[in-house]
Coordinates of N, CA and C in Angstrom, one line a residue:
X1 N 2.3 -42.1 -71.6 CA 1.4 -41.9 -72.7 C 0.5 -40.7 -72.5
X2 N -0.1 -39.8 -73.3 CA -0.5 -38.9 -73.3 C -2.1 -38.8 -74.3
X3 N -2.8 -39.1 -73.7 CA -3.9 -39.0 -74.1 C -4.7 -37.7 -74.9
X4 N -5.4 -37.9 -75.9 CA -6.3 -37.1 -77.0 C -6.8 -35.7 -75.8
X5 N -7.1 -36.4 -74.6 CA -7.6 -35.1 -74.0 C -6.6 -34.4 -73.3
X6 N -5.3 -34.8 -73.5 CA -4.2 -34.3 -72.5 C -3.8 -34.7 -71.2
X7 N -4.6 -35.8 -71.0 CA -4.3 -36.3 -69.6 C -2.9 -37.6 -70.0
X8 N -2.3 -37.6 -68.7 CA -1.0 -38.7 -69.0 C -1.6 -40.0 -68.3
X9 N -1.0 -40.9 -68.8 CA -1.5 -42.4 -68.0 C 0.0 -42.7 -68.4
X10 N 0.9 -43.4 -66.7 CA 2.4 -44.0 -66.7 C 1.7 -45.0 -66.3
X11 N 2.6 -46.4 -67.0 CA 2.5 -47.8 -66.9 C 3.5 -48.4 -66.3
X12 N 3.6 -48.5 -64.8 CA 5.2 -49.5 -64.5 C 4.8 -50.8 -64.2
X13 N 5.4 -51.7 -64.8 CA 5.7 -53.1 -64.2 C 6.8 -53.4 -63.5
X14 N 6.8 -54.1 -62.5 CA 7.9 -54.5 -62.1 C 7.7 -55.5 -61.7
X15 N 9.0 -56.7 -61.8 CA 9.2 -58.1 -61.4 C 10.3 -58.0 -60.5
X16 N 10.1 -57.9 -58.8 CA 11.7 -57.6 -58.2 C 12.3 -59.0 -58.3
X17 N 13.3 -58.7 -57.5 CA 14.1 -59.9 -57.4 C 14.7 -59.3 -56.2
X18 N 15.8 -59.6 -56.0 CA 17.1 -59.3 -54.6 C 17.1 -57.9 -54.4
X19 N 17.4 -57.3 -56.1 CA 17.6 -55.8 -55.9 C 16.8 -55.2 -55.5
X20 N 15.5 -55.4 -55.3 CA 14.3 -53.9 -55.3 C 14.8 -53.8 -53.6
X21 N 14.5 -52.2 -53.6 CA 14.3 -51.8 -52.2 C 13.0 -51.8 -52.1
X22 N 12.5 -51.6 -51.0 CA 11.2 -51.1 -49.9 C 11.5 -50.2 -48.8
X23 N 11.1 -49.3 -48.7 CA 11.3 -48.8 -47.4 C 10.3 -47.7 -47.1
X24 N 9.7 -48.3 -46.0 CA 9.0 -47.2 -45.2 C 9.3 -47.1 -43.6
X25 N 9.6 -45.5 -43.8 CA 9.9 -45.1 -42.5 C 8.9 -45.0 -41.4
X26 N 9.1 -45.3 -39.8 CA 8.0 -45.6 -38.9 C 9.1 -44.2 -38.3
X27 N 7.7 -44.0 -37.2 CA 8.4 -42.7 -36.3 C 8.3 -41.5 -36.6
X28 N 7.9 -41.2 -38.1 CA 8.7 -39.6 -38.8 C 7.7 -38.7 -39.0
X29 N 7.6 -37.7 -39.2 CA 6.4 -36.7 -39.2 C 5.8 -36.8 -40.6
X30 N 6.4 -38.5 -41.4 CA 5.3 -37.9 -42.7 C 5.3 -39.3 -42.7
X31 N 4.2 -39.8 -43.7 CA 4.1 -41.3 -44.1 C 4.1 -41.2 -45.5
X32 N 4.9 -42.4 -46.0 CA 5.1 -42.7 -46.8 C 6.0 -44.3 -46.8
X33 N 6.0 -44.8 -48.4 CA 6.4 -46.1 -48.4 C 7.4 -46.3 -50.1
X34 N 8.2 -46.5 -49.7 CA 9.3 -45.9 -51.1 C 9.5 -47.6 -51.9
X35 N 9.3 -47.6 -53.3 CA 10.2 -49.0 -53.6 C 10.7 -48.6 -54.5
X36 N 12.4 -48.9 -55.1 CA 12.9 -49.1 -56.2 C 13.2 -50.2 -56.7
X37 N 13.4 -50.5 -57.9 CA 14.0 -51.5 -58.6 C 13.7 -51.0 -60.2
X38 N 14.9 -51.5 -60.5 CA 15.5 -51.6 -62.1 C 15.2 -50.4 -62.6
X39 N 15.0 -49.2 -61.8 CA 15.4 -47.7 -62.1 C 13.8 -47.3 -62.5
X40 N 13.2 -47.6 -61.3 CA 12.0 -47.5 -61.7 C 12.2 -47.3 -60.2
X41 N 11.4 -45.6 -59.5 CA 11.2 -45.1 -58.3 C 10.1 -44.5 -57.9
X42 N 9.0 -45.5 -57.4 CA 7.2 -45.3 -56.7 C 7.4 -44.7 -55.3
X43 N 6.3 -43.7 -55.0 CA 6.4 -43.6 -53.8 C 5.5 -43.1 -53.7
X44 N 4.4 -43.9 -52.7 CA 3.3 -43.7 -52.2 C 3.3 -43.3 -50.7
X45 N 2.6 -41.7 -51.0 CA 2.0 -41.3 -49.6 C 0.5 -40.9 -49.8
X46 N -0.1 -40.6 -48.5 CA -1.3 -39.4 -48.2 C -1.0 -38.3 -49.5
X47 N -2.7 -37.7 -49.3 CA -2.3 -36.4 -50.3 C -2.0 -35.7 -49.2
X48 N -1.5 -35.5 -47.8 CA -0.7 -34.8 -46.9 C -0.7 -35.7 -45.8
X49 N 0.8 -36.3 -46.5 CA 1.7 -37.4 -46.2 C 1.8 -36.7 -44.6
X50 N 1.4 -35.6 -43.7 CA 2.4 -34.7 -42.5 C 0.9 -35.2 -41.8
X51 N -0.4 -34.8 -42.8 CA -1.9 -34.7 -42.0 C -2.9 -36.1 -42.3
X52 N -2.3 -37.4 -42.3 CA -3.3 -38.0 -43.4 C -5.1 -37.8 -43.0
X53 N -5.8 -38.1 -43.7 CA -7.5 -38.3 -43.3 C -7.5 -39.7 -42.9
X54 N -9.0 -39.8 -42.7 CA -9.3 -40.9 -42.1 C -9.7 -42.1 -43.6
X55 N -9.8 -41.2 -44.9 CA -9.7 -41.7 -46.0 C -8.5 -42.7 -46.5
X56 N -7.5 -41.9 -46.2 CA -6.4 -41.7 -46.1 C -5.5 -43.5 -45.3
X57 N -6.4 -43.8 -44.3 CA -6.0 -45.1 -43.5 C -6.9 -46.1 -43.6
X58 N -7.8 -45.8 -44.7 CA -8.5 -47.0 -45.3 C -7.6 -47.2 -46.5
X59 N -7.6 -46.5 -47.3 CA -6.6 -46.7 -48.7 C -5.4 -47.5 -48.2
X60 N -4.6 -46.9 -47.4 CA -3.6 -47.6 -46.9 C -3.9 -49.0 -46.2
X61 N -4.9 -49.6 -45.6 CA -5.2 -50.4 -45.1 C -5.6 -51.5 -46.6
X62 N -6.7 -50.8 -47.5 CA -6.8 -51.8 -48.8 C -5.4 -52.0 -49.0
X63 N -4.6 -51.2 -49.3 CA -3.0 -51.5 -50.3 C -2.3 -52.4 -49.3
X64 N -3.1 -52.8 -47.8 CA -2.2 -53.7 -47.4 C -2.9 -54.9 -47.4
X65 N -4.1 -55.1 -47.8 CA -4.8 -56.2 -47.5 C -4.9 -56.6 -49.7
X66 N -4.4 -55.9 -50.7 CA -4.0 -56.1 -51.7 C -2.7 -57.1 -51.7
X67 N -2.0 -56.2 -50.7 CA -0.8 -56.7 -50.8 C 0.0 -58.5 -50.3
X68 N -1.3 -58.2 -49.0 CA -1.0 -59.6 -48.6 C -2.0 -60.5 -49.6
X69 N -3.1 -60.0 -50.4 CA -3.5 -61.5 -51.4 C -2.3 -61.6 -52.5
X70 N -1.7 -60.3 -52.5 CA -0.5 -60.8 -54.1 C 0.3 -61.6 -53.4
X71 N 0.8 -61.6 -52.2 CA 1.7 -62.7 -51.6 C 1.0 -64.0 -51.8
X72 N -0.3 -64.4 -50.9 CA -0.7 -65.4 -51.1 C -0.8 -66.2 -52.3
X73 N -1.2 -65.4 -53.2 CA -1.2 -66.0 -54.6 C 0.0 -66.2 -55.1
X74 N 1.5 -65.7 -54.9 CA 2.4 -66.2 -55.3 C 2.8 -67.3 -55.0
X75 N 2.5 -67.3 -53.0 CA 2.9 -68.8 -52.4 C 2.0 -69.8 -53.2
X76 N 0.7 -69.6 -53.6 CA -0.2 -70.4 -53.9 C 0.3 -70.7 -55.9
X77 N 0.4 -70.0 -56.3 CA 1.2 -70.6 -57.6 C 2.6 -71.2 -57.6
X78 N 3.4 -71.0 -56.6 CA 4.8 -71.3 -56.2 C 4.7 -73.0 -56.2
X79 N 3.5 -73.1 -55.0 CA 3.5 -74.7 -54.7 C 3.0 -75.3 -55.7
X80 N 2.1 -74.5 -56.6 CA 1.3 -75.1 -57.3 C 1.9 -75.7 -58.6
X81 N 3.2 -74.9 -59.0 CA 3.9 -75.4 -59.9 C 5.2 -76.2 -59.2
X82 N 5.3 -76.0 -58.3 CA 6.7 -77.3 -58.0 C 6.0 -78.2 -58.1
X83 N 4.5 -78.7 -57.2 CA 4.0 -80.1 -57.1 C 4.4 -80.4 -58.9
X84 N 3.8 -79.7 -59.8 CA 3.8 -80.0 -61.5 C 5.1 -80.2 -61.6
X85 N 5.6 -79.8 -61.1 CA 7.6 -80.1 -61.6 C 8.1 -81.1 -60.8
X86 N 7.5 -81.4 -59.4 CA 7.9 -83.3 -59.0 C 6.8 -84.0 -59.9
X87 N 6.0 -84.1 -60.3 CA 5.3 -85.1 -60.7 C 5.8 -85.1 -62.3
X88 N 6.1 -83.9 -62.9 CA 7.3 -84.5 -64.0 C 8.3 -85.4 -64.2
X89 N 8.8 -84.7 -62.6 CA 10.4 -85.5 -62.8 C 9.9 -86.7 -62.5
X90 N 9.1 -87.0 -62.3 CA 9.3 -88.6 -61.4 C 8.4 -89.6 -62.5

């Protein structure tokens, strides 16, 4: 989308399933963390992925402390709707 003042805003959703990759390489002289699925390709690094800041491993530390509440909350809706789906069936 391309906004009145010329700036762009991209919107991806994704729902993985089996197919999405993830991959981040450990060891290598740059950081970054790659995911695809359904032809949709994100890839977040540093703004100098080779030098990060100390900015730099906070951001990355939120996106992992984000990441583990989207987990929780999935386990936590997961159970939350099977218990609803035995107390249906039964």
């Amino acid at each position: 989308m391309v906004e009145p003042d010329g700036s762009t805003r991209i919107g991806v959703s994704l729902q993985p399933d089996e197919s999405v990759s993830v991959l981040c390489s450990t060891g290598r002289p740059r950081a970054q963390i790659s995911v695809t699925h359904a032809g949709a390709d994100v890839v977040i690094t540093p703004t100098d992925p080779e030098s990060p800041t100390a900015e730099d491993v906070e951001i990355a530390r939120w996106l992992a402390t984000a990441f583990e509440r989207y987990a929780d909350e999935v386990e936590r809706l997961h159970a939350l709707n099977a218990d609803t789906r035995r107390n249906t069936a039964a």
